[in-house]
Amino acid sequence: MSELVPGGNLPLPDGAVTVRVPGPFDVSALVLDEGGKVGGDADFVFYNQPSAPGARLVGDTLTVDPRRLRAGAARVTVVVSPADPATPLGRLPAPVLQVTGAGGRPLARFAPPRPRQETVLLLAEIYRRGDGWKLRALGQGYADGLAGLARDFGVDVVDDTPTATAPSASVTAPGPRQAAVPAFPRAPVPPALAVPSGPRPAAPGPYSPTAAAPSADLADFLTLVNSARSRAGSAPVSHDPRLTEAARAHARAMASAGRLGVEGPDGVSVFQRVTATGYMYIAVGEHLVSGPRDPSEFVEYCLRTEQPRRTLQDPAVTDVGMAYVGGGRSGDTYWTALWARPLTPGGLAGTVDEVVALTNRERAGAGLPPLAVDPLLARAAQAYSTDMAARAFYSHTSPEGTQPWDRAAAAGSTRRSIGENIACGQRSAAEVVEGWMNSPGHRANILKPAFTHIGIGFAGGGPAGTYWTQLFGA
C-alpha cells in the first residue's frame, strides 16, 4: 500500500476502486471533462444525489469505475466537507483517504495536512492518463463552501435556504455561498479549479487579450503591496521583470482557456514558467485570480482571507512580478502575481539545515540520537530533487528505473541501509517535515533507530513548484 503526500500519484488497476473517508465528514465527487467542468448537474455526486454513471456514494464510501463513467469524463475529484456545515474542518479530526481495489485490496492512504479556515477539502482526483487511470493526492483547502465549489465546477446550484426553491434541473447543496478565495495551493490543485469573481459579461466573445499590466499599474501594485507588508512587519519586495514575464505568460494562458489553474491549457505550470525565465528560487508563492478591475481591487481581494494574505505578506519573499490579461473566453480579467526569493548557495544551505534540525528535533522527542549530515547522501538527495523538478516527475523510482539505494551508490555512498522520503508542493522546511511526520510511512523513516546519517535535497520548479528529498543511511 502506498502512503501518499500532497501531489503524489500512483497508477490504478483496471476496474472499480473505492475511496473512503471515515469520520464526521460528507464525501462528494465531481465528474469532470478535459476542460475541468461538469457536463451537467448529474455529474455532482453527494448525499442528495448519490450516483452517476461510473460513480456511486454509499455513506462514507465512494466507488468509481472509470470504464463506466459518462462519455468525455477525464477525472473524478473527491471532496470532503463537515457533516455538520456549522463546524469548520479545522475543528474536526484530520480526514484520511483510504483507497482499495478489487476484493478490498488496500492501494493507498493519504493523510493531508490539517485544514485551517477551509470549509471544503479537495482530497484527491482520479484522472485519465493515456490508456490508464491514476490517483493523485491533493489536500487543497477551499473556503467557499460545498455550494460555491459546485458552482465553480459548473453545477447549477440553488442554496438551501428558506426562500430558495430548487428547479428540476438543479442540485440543492447545503449552506449559503461565502466569499471566494483565489486558488493558490500548498500542493498542486486540479488544473481546472475556477475561482468566482463577481458578475461576468453576458456574452463573452472570442479570446483577445486586451491588457497586460502597464508599468503604471505595476507601480501602483508595488505601492499597495509594500504598504500592506509594512503593516505586517515584512520588508518591502522589489519588482523582478522575469517574474512579470512569467506572470504575463500564465495570465494569457488562463485567459485563453477561460479558467484559473496552476497548470495552463498548454500543460505548463506557473512554476515552470518562472524557471524558464532563468529565475531559480528558494521560496515561491502565487496568486491566481479573476475579476478585479485594477491593482487596488486585486490587492484588496488577496488581503481578504488568511492564506492569500500570508503569501502577500510573507517575509521569506523578496521579489514580485504581476500581470493581468483581459478579454478571455469567459470575459473576465485574469491576474497572476508571483512572489519569490532567489536561489543562492546560502539560502539553499539554510533551508537544508532547517530540515535537518527539524528532523532531529522529532527524533529527540522520540528519545533517538540525531542524524549526522552525510555529504554523499546530500549530493544524491539534491540531484534527485533537481531531477524531479527538471523532468517533471514525482516518484521514488526515476524514469530510468533507479531506486534510492542506486542513487546513493552512484554518489559514492557505501552505507548498507538506505531509506528515502520525498515530497512536493510544500513551501517551507517546517511544512514539509510536518507533512512527513503526519504520514506513517515517512514518519517511520524519520524515527527509525537504525539510521545514523541523512542528506537533504531541495529544488524549485516543475508542476508542483517545490521538490524535497530526505535520504537516510546506516
CSV table of C-alpha atoms in Angstrom, one decimal:
chain,number,residue,atom,x,y,z
A,1,MET,CA,0.0,0.0,0.0
A,2,SER,CA,1.3,3.5,-0.9
A,3,GLU,CA,1.4,6.3,1.6
A,4,LEU,CA,0.8,9.5,-0.4
A,5,VAL,CA,1.8,13.1,0.2
A,6,PRO,CA,0.2,16.1,-1.5
A,7,GLY,CA,1.0,15.9,-5.2
A,8,GLY,CA,1.8,12.2,-5.0
A,9,ASN,CA,0.2,9.8,-7.5
A,10,LEU,CA,0.0,6.2,-8.4
A,11,PRO,CA,-1.4,4.1,-11.3
A,12,LEU,CA,-4.7,2.4,-10.6
A,13,PRO,CA,-5.5,-1.2,-11.5
A,14,ASP,CA,-8.2,-1.9,-14.1
A,15,GLY,CA,-11.8,-2.0,-12.7
A,16,ALA,CA,-13.5,-0.3,-9.9
A,17,VAL,CA,-11.8,1.4,-6.9
A,18,THR,CA,-13.3,2.6,-3.7
A,19,VAL,CA,-12.3,5.7,-1.7
A,20,ARG,CA,-13.4,6.0,1.9
A,21,VAL,CA,-13.1,8.9,4.4
A,22,PRO,CA,-14.3,7.7,7.8
A,23,GLY,CA,-15.3,10.2,10.4
A,24,PRO,CA,-17.7,13.2,10.8
A,25,PHE,CA,-17.4,14.1,7.1
A,26,ASP,CA,-19.6,14.2,4.0
A,27,VAL,CA,-17.9,12.8,0.9
A,28,SER,CA,-18.8,14.1,-2.5
A,29,ALA,CA,-17.4,13.9,-6.0
A,30,LEU,CA,-17.4,15.9,-9.3
A,31,VAL,CA,-17.1,14.1,-12.6
A,32,LEU,CA,-15.2,16.5,-14.9
A,33,ASP,CA,-14.3,16.7,-18.6
A,34,GLU,CA,-10.9,17.6,-20.1
A,35,GLY,CA,-11.7,21.3,-19.5
A,36,GLY,CA,-12.3,20.7,-15.8
A,37,LYS,CA,-16.1,21.2,-15.9
A,38,VAL,CA,-19.1,19.0,-15.2
A,39,GLY,CA,-21.2,18.0,-18.2
A,40,GLY,CA,-24.3,18.8,-16.2
A,41,ASP,CA,-25.8,18.8,-12.7
A,42,ALA,CA,-25.9,14.9,-12.8
A,43,ASP,CA,-22.1,15.0,-12.5
A,44,PHE,CA,-22.2,16.2,-8.9
A,45,VAL,CA,-22.4,13.1,-6.6
A,46,PHE,CA,-23.2,13.8,-3.0
A,47,TYR,CA,-25.6,12.7,-0.3
A,48,ASN,CA,-28.7,14.2,-2.0
A,49,GLN,CA,-27.7,12.7,-5.4
A,50,PRO,CA,-25.6,9.6,-4.6
A,51,SER,CA,-24.9,8.2,-8.0
A,52,ALA,CA,-23.8,9.0,-11.5
A,53,PRO,CA,-22.6,6.7,-14.4
A,54,GLY,CA,-19.5,5.1,-13.0
A,55,ALA,CA,-19.7,6.6,-9.5
A,56,ARG,CA,-21.8,5.7,-6.5
A,57,LEU,CA,-21.7,7.0,-3.0
A,58,VAL,CA,-22.8,4.9,0.0
A,59,GLY,CA,-22.3,6.6,3.3
A,60,ASP,CA,-18.6,7.5,3.6
A,61,THR,CA,-17.5,5.3,0.7
A,62,LEU,CA,-17.4,6.3,-3.0
A,63,THR,CA,-16.9,3.6,-5.6
A,64,VAL,CA,-15.6,4.7,-9.0
A,65,ASP,CA,-15.4,2.5,-12.1
A,66,PRO,CA,-13.6,4.6,-14.7
A,67,ARG,CA,-14.8,2.3,-17.5
A,68,ARG,CA,-18.4,3.2,-16.8
A,69,LEU,CA,-18.0,7.0,-16.5
A,70,ARG,CA,-20.0,9.0,-18.9
A,71,ALA,CA,-18.5,9.8,-22.3
A,72,GLY,CA,-16.0,12.6,-22.2
A,73,ALA,CA,-15.2,12.2,-18.4
A,74,ALA,CA,-11.5,12.8,-17.8
A,75,ARG,CA,-11.3,13.0,-14.0
A,76,VAL,CA,-13.2,12.5,-10.8
A,77,THR,CA,-12.4,15.0,-8.0
A,78,VAL,CA,-13.1,13.7,-4.5
A,79,VAL,CA,-14.3,16.3,-2.0
A,80,VAL,CA,-14.8,16.2,1.8
A,81,SER,CA,-16.7,18.7,3.9
A,82,PRO,CA,-18.0,18.6,7.5
A,83,ALA,CA,-21.1,16.5,8.1
A,84,ASP,CA,-22.3,19.5,10.2
A,85,PRO,CA,-21.9,22.5,7.9
A,86,ALA,CA,-21.7,24.8,11.0
A,87,THR,CA,-18.4,23.0,12.1
A,88,PRO,CA,-15.2,24.2,10.5
A,89,LEU,CA,-12.9,21.4,9.2
A,90,GLY,CA,-10.2,22.7,11.4
A,91,ARG,CA,-12.2,21.6,14.5
A,92,LEU,CA,-12.6,18.0,13.3
A,93,PRO,CA,-10.0,15.2,13.2
A,94,ALA,CA,-7.9,15.3,10.1
A,95,PRO,CA,-9.6,13.4,7.2
A,96,VAL,CA,-7.8,10.3,6.0
A,97,LEU,CA,-8.4,8.9,2.5
A,98,GLN,CA,-8.4,5.1,2.2
A,99,VAL,CA,-8.2,3.7,-1.3
A,100,THR,CA,-8.9,0.0,-2.1
A,101,GLY,CA,-9.1,-2.1,-5.3
A,102,ALA,CA,-10.9,-5.3,-6.2
A,103,GLY,CA,-11.6,-7.6,-3.3
A,104,GLY,CA,-10.8,-4.9,-0.8
A,105,ARG,CA,-7.1,-4.9,-1.5
A,106,PRO,CA,-5.5,-1.7,0.0
A,107,LEU,CA,-4.0,0.5,-2.6
A,108,ALA,CA,-3.2,3.8,-1.0
A,109,ARG,CA,-3.6,6.0,2.1
A,110,PHE,CA,-3.5,9.8,2.2
A,111,ALA,CA,-3.4,11.9,5.3
A,112,PRO,CA,-3.3,15.6,4.2
A,113,PRO,CA,-2.2,18.5,6.5
A,114,ARG,CA,-5.0,19.5,8.9
A,115,PRO,CA,-7.2,22.2,7.3
A,116,ARG,CA,-7.4,25.6,8.9
A,117,GLN,CA,-10.2,28.0,7.9
A,118,GLU,CA,-11.2,26.0,4.9
A,119,THR,CA,-14.8,24.6,4.7
A,120,VAL,CA,-14.2,22.1,2.0
A,121,LEU,CA,-11.1,20.0,1.1
A,122,LEU,CA,-10.3,18.8,-2.4
A,123,LEU,CA,-8.8,15.5,-1.2
A,124,ALA,CA,-7.8,13.6,-4.3
A,125,GLU,CA,-8.6,13.1,-8.0
A,126,ILE,CA,-8.9,10.0,-10.2
A,127,TYR,CA,-7.7,11.1,-13.7
A,128,ARG,CA,-7.1,9.6,-17.1
A,129,ARG,CA,-3.5,9.4,-18.3
A,130,GLY,CA,-3.1,7.8,-21.7
A,131,ASP,CA,-5.0,4.5,-21.8
A,132,GLY,CA,-5.0,4.1,-18.0
A,133,TRP,CA,-6.1,5.9,-14.8
A,134,LYS,CA,-4.2,7.3,-11.9
A,135,LEU,CA,-4.9,8.7,-8.4
A,136,ARG,CA,-3.4,12.0,-7.3
A,137,ALA,CA,-3.4,13.2,-3.7
A,138,LEU,CA,-4.4,16.9,-3.5
A,139,GLY,CA,-5.2,18.2,0.0
A,140,GLN,CA,-6.3,21.6,-1.3
A,141,GLY,CA,-8.4,23.6,1.0
A,142,TYR,CA,-11.3,25.7,-0.3
A,143,ALA,CA,-13.2,28.3,1.8
A,144,ASP,CA,-16.2,28.9,-0.4
A,145,GLY,CA,-18.4,26.0,0.9
A,146,LEU,CA,-19.7,23.0,-0.9
A,147,ALA,CA,-22.3,25.1,-2.8
A,148,GLY,CA,-19.7,27.5,-4.0
A,149,LEU,CA,-17.3,24.7,-5.0
A,150,ALA,CA,-20.0,23.0,-7.1
A,151,ARG,CA,-20.8,26.3,-8.8
A,152,ASP,CA,-17.2,26.9,-9.7
A,153,PHE,CA,-17.0,23.5,-11.5
A,154,GLY,CA,-20.2,24.3,-13.4
A,155,VAL,CA,-23.0,22.8,-11.3
A,156,ASP,CA,-26.3,24.8,-11.3
A,157,VAL,CA,-26.7,25.1,-7.5
A,158,VAL,CA,-29.6,26.6,-5.5
A,159,ASP,CA,-28.8,27.5,-1.9
A,160,ASP,CA,-30.6,25.5,0.7
A,161,THR,CA,-32.3,28.5,2.4
A,162,PRO,CA,-35.9,29.0,3.5
A,163,THR,CA,-36.6,31.2,0.4
A,164,ALA,CA,-34.8,29.1,-2.2
A,165,THR,CA,-36.6,26.6,-4.4
A,166,ALA,CA,-34.7,24.1,-6.5
A,167,PRO,CA,-36.0,23.7,-10.1
A,168,SER,CA,-35.9,20.2,-11.5
A,169,ALA,CA,-32.6,20.7,-13.3
A,170,SER,CA,-30.7,21.9,-10.3
A,171,VAL,CA,-28.9,20.4,-7.3
A,172,THR,CA,-29.6,21.7,-3.8
A,173,ALA,CA,-26.4,21.9,-1.8
A,174,PRO,CA,-26.0,22.9,1.8
A,175,GLY,CA,-25.5,26.4,3.1
A,176,PRO,CA,-25.2,29.8,1.6
A,177,ARG,CA,-22.3,30.8,-0.6
A,178,GLN,CA,-19.4,32.6,1.1
A,179,ALA,CA,-16.7,34.9,-0.1
A,180,ALA,CA,-14.4,33.2,-2.6
A,181,VAL,CA,-10.7,32.5,-2.2
A,182,PRO,CA,-8.2,32.7,-5.0
A,183,ALA,CA,-6.6,29.5,-6.0
A,184,PHE,CA,-3.1,29.2,-4.6
A,185,PRO,CA,-2.3,25.8,-3.2
A,186,ARG,CA,0.2,24.2,-0.8
A,187,ALA,CA,0.2,21.4,-3.3
A,188,PRO,CA,-1.0,21.1,-6.9
A,189,VAL,CA,-4.7,21.6,-7.5
A,190,PRO,CA,-6.8,20.3,-10.3
A,191,PRO,CA,-5.8,22.4,-13.3
A,192,ALA,CA,-9.4,23.4,-13.8
A,193,LEU,CA,-10.1,24.8,-10.4
A,194,ALA,CA,-12.0,28.0,-11.2
A,195,VAL,CA,-12.3,30.9,-8.7
A,196,PRO,CA,-15.5,33.0,-8.7
A,197,SER,CA,-15.0,36.7,-9.2
A,198,GLY,CA,-18.3,38.5,-9.3
A,199,PRO,CA,-20.6,39.5,-12.2
A,200,ARG,CA,-19.5,38.3,-15.7
A,201,PRO,CA,-20.4,39.7,-19.1
A,202,ALA,CA,-23.4,38.1,-20.5
A,203,ALA,CA,-21.9,37.1,-23.8
A,204,PRO,CA,-18.1,36.8,-23.9
A,205,GLY,CA,-16.6,36.8,-27.3
A,206,PRO,CA,-13.6,35.1,-28.8
A,207,TYR,CA,-10.3,35.3,-26.9
A,208,SER,CA,-8.5,38.5,-27.5
A,209,PRO,CA,-6.1,39.8,-24.8
A,210,THR,CA,-6.7,43.5,-24.1
A,211,ALA,CA,-4.2,44.3,-21.3
A,212,ALA,CA,-1.0,43.1,-19.7
A,213,ALA,CA,-0.3,45.2,-16.6
A,214,PRO,CA,1.1,48.6,-17.8
A,215,SER,CA,4.0,50.0,-15.9
A,216,ALA,CA,1.8,52.5,-14.1
A,217,ASP,CA,-0.3,49.6,-12.7
A,218,LEU,CA,2.9,47.8,-11.7
A,219,ALA,CA,4.0,50.9,-9.8
A,220,ASP,CA,0.5,51.2,-8.1
A,221,PHE,CA,0.6,47.5,-7.3
A,222,LEU,CA,4.1,47.7,-5.6
A,223,THR,CA,3.0,50.7,-3.5
A,224,LEU,CA,-0.1,48.9,-2.3
A,225,VAL,CA,1.7,45.6,-1.6
A,226,ASN,CA,4.6,47.2,0.3
A,227,SER,CA,2.2,49.2,2.4
A,228,ALA,CA,0.4,46.0,3.4
A,229,ARG,CA,3.7,44.3,4.0
A,230,SER,CA,4.9,47.2,6.2
A,231,ARG,CA,1.8,46.9,8.3
A,232,ALA,CA,2.6,43.2,8.9
A,233,GLY,CA,6.3,44.0,9.7
A,234,SER,CA,7.7,42.5,6.5
A,235,ALA,CA,10.3,44.1,4.4
A,236,PRO,CA,9.3,45.6,1.0
A,237,VAL,CA,9.5,43.5,-2.2
A,238,SER,CA,11.1,44.6,-5.4
A,239,HIS,CA,9.8,44.2,-8.9
A,240,ASP,CA,11.6,41.5,-10.9
A,241,PRO,CA,10.9,41.6,-14.7
A,242,ARG,CA,11.5,37.8,-15.0
A,243,LEU,CA,8.7,37.2,-12.6
A,244,THR,CA,6.4,39.6,-14.5
A,245,GLU,CA,7.3,37.8,-17.8
A,246,ALA,CA,6.3,34.5,-16.3
A,247,ALA,CA,3.1,36.1,-14.7
A,248,ARG,CA,2.1,37.6,-18.1
A,249,ALA,CA,2.6,34.2,-19.9
A,250,HIS,CA,0.5,32.4,-17.3
A,251,ALA,CA,-2.3,35.1,-17.2
A,252,ARG,CA,-2.5,34.8,-21.0
A,253,ALA,CA,-2.7,31.0,-20.8
A,254,MET,CA,-5.5,31.2,-18.2
A,255,ALA,CA,-7.5,33.8,-20.3
A,256,SER,CA,-7.2,31.7,-23.4
A,257,ALA,CA,-8.7,28.7,-21.6
A,258,GLY,CA,-11.2,30.8,-19.6
A,259,ARG,CA,-10.3,29.3,-16.3
A,260,LEU,CA,-7.8,29.6,-13.4
A,261,GLY,CA,-5.3,27.0,-12.7
A,262,VAL,CA,-1.7,26.4,-11.6
A,263,GLU,CA,-1.3,24.5,-14.9
A,264,GLY,CA,-2.2,26.2,-18.1
A,265,PRO,CA,-4.0,24.5,-21.1
A,266,ASP,CA,-0.6,24.1,-22.6
A,267,GLY,CA,0.3,21.7,-19.8
A,268,VAL,CA,2.9,24.1,-18.4
A,269,SER,CA,2.7,25.1,-14.7
A,270,VAL,CA,3.2,28.6,-13.4
A,271,PHE,CA,6.3,27.4,-11.6
A,272,GLN,CA,7.8,26.1,-14.9
A,273,ARG,CA,7.2,29.4,-16.5
A,274,VAL,CA,9.2,31.1,-13.7
A,275,THR,CA,12.2,28.8,-14.1
A,276,ALA,CA,12.0,29.1,-17.9
A,277,THR,CA,12.9,32.8,-17.5
A,278,GLY,CA,16.1,31.9,-15.7
A,279,TYR,CA,14.8,32.8,-12.2
A,280,MET,CA,15.6,30.0,-9.8
A,281,TYR,CA,14.1,30.3,-6.4
A,282,ILE,CA,14.3,29.0,-2.8
A,283,ALA,CA,10.9,30.3,-1.9
A,284,VAL,CA,7.8,30.9,-4.1
A,285,GLY,CA,4.2,31.9,-3.8
A,286,GLU,CA,1.4,32.8,-6.3
A,287,HIS,CA,-2.0,34.4,-6.6
A,288,LEU,CA,-4.2,33.4,-9.5
A,289,VAL,CA,-7.4,35.5,-9.5
A,290,SER,CA,-10.0,36.5,-12.0
A,291,GLY,CA,-12.3,39.5,-11.8
A,292,PRO,CA,-10.6,42.5,-10.2
A,293,ARG,CA,-10.6,45.6,-12.3
A,294,ASP,CA,-7.4,47.4,-11.1
A,295,PRO,CA,-4.5,46.8,-8.7
A,296,SER,CA,-6.3,48.2,-5.8
A,297,GLU,CA,-9.2,45.6,-6.1
A,298,PHE,CA,-6.6,42.9,-6.7
A,299,VAL,CA,-4.6,43.6,-3.6
A,300,GLU,CA,-7.8,44.0,-1.6
A,301,TYR,CA,-9.0,40.6,-2.8
A,302,CYS,CA,-5.7,39.0,-1.8
A,303,LEU,CA,-5.8,40.5,1.7
A,304,ARG,CA,-9.4,39.4,2.3
A,305,THR,CA,-8.6,35.9,3.6
A,306,GLU,CA,-5.8,34.4,5.6
A,307,GLN,CA,-4.0,32.1,3.2
A,308,PRO,CA,-3.7,34.6,0.3
A,309,ARG,CA,-2.8,37.4,2.8
A,310,ARG,CA,0.1,35.2,4.3
A,311,THR,CA,1.6,34.9,0.8
A,312,LEU,CA,1.4,38.6,0.1
A,313,GLN,CA,3.0,39.4,3.5
A,314,ASP,CA,5.4,36.5,3.6
A,315,PRO,CA,8.7,37.8,5.0
A,316,ALA,CA,10.6,35.0,3.1
A,317,VAL,CA,10.0,36.5,-0.3
A,318,THR,CA,11.9,39.5,-1.7
A,319,ASP,CA,10.8,39.8,-5.4
A,320,VAL,CA,7.4,40.1,-7.1
A,321,GLY,CA,6.0,40.1,-10.6
A,322,MET,CA,2.5,40.8,-11.7
A,323,ALA,CA,0.4,40.8,-14.9
A,324,TYR,CA,-3.2,40.7,-16.0
A,325,VAL,CA,-4.9,39.9,-19.2
A,326,GLY,CA,-8.5,40.9,-20.1
A,327,GLY,CA,-10.8,39.7,-22.8
A,328,GLY,CA,-10.5,36.0,-22.2
A,329,ARG,CA,-13.1,33.4,-23.3
A,330,SER,CA,-15.1,34.0,-20.1
A,331,GLY,CA,-15.0,37.8,-20.4
A,332,ASP,CA,-13.1,38.1,-17.2
A,333,THR,CA,-9.7,39.7,-16.4
A,334,TYR,CA,-7.1,37.1,-15.3
A,335,TRP,CA,-4.4,38.1,-12.8
A,336,THR,CA,-1.2,36.4,-11.9
A,337,ALA,CA,1.1,37.6,-9.1
A,338,LEU,CA,4.3,35.7,-8.4
A,339,TRP,CA,6.3,36.1,-5.2
A,340,ALA,CA,9.8,34.6,-4.8
A,341,ARG,CA,13.2,34.7,-3.2
A,342,PRO,CA,16.1,33.8,-5.5
A,343,LEU,CA,18.1,30.7,-5.0
A,344,THR,CA,21.5,31.3,-3.5
A,345,PRO,CA,24.1,28.9,-2.1
A,346,GLY,CA,23.5,30.4,1.4
A,347,GLY,CA,19.7,30.2,1.0
A,348,LEU,CA,19.8,26.6,0.0
A,349,ALA,CA,22.2,25.7,2.8
A,350,GLY,CA,19.9,27.4,5.3
A,351,THR,CA,16.8,25.5,4.1
A,352,VAL,CA,18.7,22.2,4.2
A,353,ASP,CA,20.0,22.9,7.7
A,354,GLU,CA,16.5,23.7,8.8
A,355,VAL,CA,15.1,20.4,7.5
A,356,VAL,CA,17.9,18.5,9.3
A,357,ALA,CA,17.3,20.5,12.5
A,358,LEU,CA,13.5,19.8,12.5
A,359,THR,CA,14.1,16.2,11.7
A,360,ASN,CA,16.5,15.8,14.6
A,361,ARG,CA,14.0,17.6,16.9
A,362,GLU,CA,11.4,14.9,16.0
A,363,ARG,CA,14.0,12.2,16.8
A,364,ALA,CA,14.9,13.8,20.0
A,365,GLY,CA,11.3,13.9,21.1
A,366,ALA,CA,11.2,10.2,20.5
A,367,GLY,CA,14.4,9.6,22.5
A,368,LEU,CA,16.5,8.9,19.5
A,369,PRO,CA,20.0,10.3,18.7
A,370,PRO,CA,20.4,12.9,16.0
A,371,LEU,CA,21.3,12.1,12.4
A,372,ALA,CA,24.6,13.4,11.1
A,373,VAL,CA,24.7,15.0,7.7
A,374,ASP,CA,26.5,12.8,5.1
A,375,PRO,CA,27.8,14.8,2.1
A,376,LEU,CA,27.4,11.8,-0.2
A,377,LEU,CA,23.8,11.3,0.7
A,378,ALA,CA,23.2,15.0,0.5
A,379,ARG,CA,24.7,15.0,-3.1
A,380,ALA,CA,22.4,12.2,-4.1
A,381,ALA,CA,19.3,13.8,-2.5
A,382,GLN,CA,20.0,17.2,-4.1
A,383,ALA,CA,20.5,15.7,-7.5
A,384,TYR,CA,17.2,13.8,-7.2
A,385,SER,CA,15.2,16.8,-6.2
A,386,THR,CA,16.7,18.7,-9.1
A,387,ASP,CA,15.9,15.9,-11.5
A,388,MET,CA,12.3,15.6,-10.4
A,389,ALA,CA,11.8,19.4,-10.9
A,390,ALA,CA,13.6,19.5,-14.2
A,391,ARG,CA,11.9,16.4,-15.8
A,392,ALA,CA,8.5,16.9,-14.1
A,393,PHE,CA,8.1,13.6,-12.4
A,394,TYR,CA,7.4,12.5,-8.8
A,395,SER,CA,8.3,9.0,-7.7
A,396,HIS,CA,10.8,7.1,-5.7
A,397,THR,CA,11.7,5.3,-9.0
A,398,SER,CA,13.3,7.5,-11.6
A,399,PRO,CA,12.3,7.3,-15.3
A,400,GLU,CA,15.3,5.1,-15.9
A,401,GLY,CA,14.2,2.8,-13.1
A,402,THR,CA,16.8,3.7,-10.4
A,403,GLN,CA,15.9,3.3,-6.8
A,404,PRO,CA,17.1,5.3,-3.7
A,405,TRP,CA,20.0,2.9,-3.0
A,406,ASP,CA,21.1,3.1,-6.6
A,407,ARG,CA,21.3,6.8,-6.4
A,408,ALA,CA,23.2,6.7,-3.1
A,409,ALA,CA,25.7,4.3,-4.5
A,410,ALA,CA,26.2,6.4,-7.7
A,411,ALA,CA,27.1,9.3,-5.4
A,412,GLY,CA,29.8,7.2,-3.8
A,413,SER,CA,28.0,6.1,-0.6
A,414,THR,CA,28.8,2.7,0.8
A,415,ARG,CA,26.1,2.6,3.5
A,416,ARG,CA,24.4,-0.7,4.0
A,417,SER,CA,20.9,0.5,4.6
A,418,ILE,CA,19.1,3.3,2.7
A,419,GLY,CA,15.7,5.0,3.1
A,420,GLU,CA,14.1,7.9,1.3
A,421,ASN,CA,11.3,10.4,1.8
A,422,ILE,CA,10.2,12.7,-1.0
A,423,ALA,CA,7.5,15.4,-1.1
A,424,CYS,CA,6.4,18.1,-3.5
A,425,GLY,CA,4.5,21.4,-3.2
A,426,GLN,CA,5.4,22.3,0.4
A,427,ARG,CA,6.6,25.9,0.7
A,428,SER,CA,8.9,25.7,3.8
A,429,ALA,CA,11.1,23.3,5.8
A,430,ALA,CA,8.6,23.3,8.6
A,431,GLU,CA,5.7,22.4,6.3
A,432,VAL,CA,7.5,19.5,4.6
A,433,VAL,CA,8.7,18.0,7.9
A,434,GLU,CA,5.2,18.3,9.4
A,435,GLY,CA,3.8,16.6,6.4
A,436,TRP,CA,6.2,13.7,6.6
A,437,MET,CA,5.5,13.3,10.3
A,438,ASN,CA,1.8,13.1,9.6
A,439,SER,CA,2.3,10.2,7.3
A,440,PRO,CA,3.0,6.9,9.0
A,441,GLY,CA,5.4,5.6,6.3
A,442,HIS,CA,7.5,8.8,6.2
A,443,ARG,CA,7.4,9.1,10.0
A,444,ALA,CA,8.8,5.6,10.3
A,445,ASN,CA,11.9,6.6,8.2
A,446,ILE,CA,12.5,9.7,10.3
A,447,LEU,CA,12.2,7.8,13.6
A,448,LYS,CA,14.0,4.6,12.5
A,449,PRO,CA,16.5,3.9,15.3
A,450,ALA,CA,19.0,2.2,12.9
A,451,PHE,CA,19.5,5.3,10.7
A,452,THR,CA,22.5,7.4,11.6
A,453,HIS,CA,23.0,9.8,8.7
A,454,ILE,CA,20.9,12.0,6.4
A,455,GLY,CA,21.1,14.1,3.2
A,456,ILE,CA,18.6,16.7,2.1
A,457,GLY,CA,17.7,17.9,-1.3
A,458,PHE,CA,15.5,20.8,-2.5
A,459,ALA,CA,14.6,22.2,-5.9
A,460,GLY,CA,12.1,24.7,-7.2
A,461,GLY,CA,10.2,24.4,-10.5
A,462,GLY,CA,8.3,21.6,-12.2
A,463,PRO,CA,4.5,21.1,-12.0
A,464,ALA,CA,4.4,21.2,-8.2
A,465,GLY,CA,6.7,24.2,-7.5
A,466,THR,CA,9.0,22.6,-4.9
A,467,TYR,CA,10.6,19.1,-4.6
A,468,TRP,CA,12.1,17.8,-1.4
A,469,THR,CA,14.2,14.7,-0.7
A,470,GLN,CA,15.4,13.1,2.5
A,471,LEU,CA,17.9,10.3,2.1
A,472,PHE,CA,18.7,8.2,5.2
A,473,GLY,CA,21.6,5.9,5.7
A,474,ALA,CA,23.0,3.4,8.2
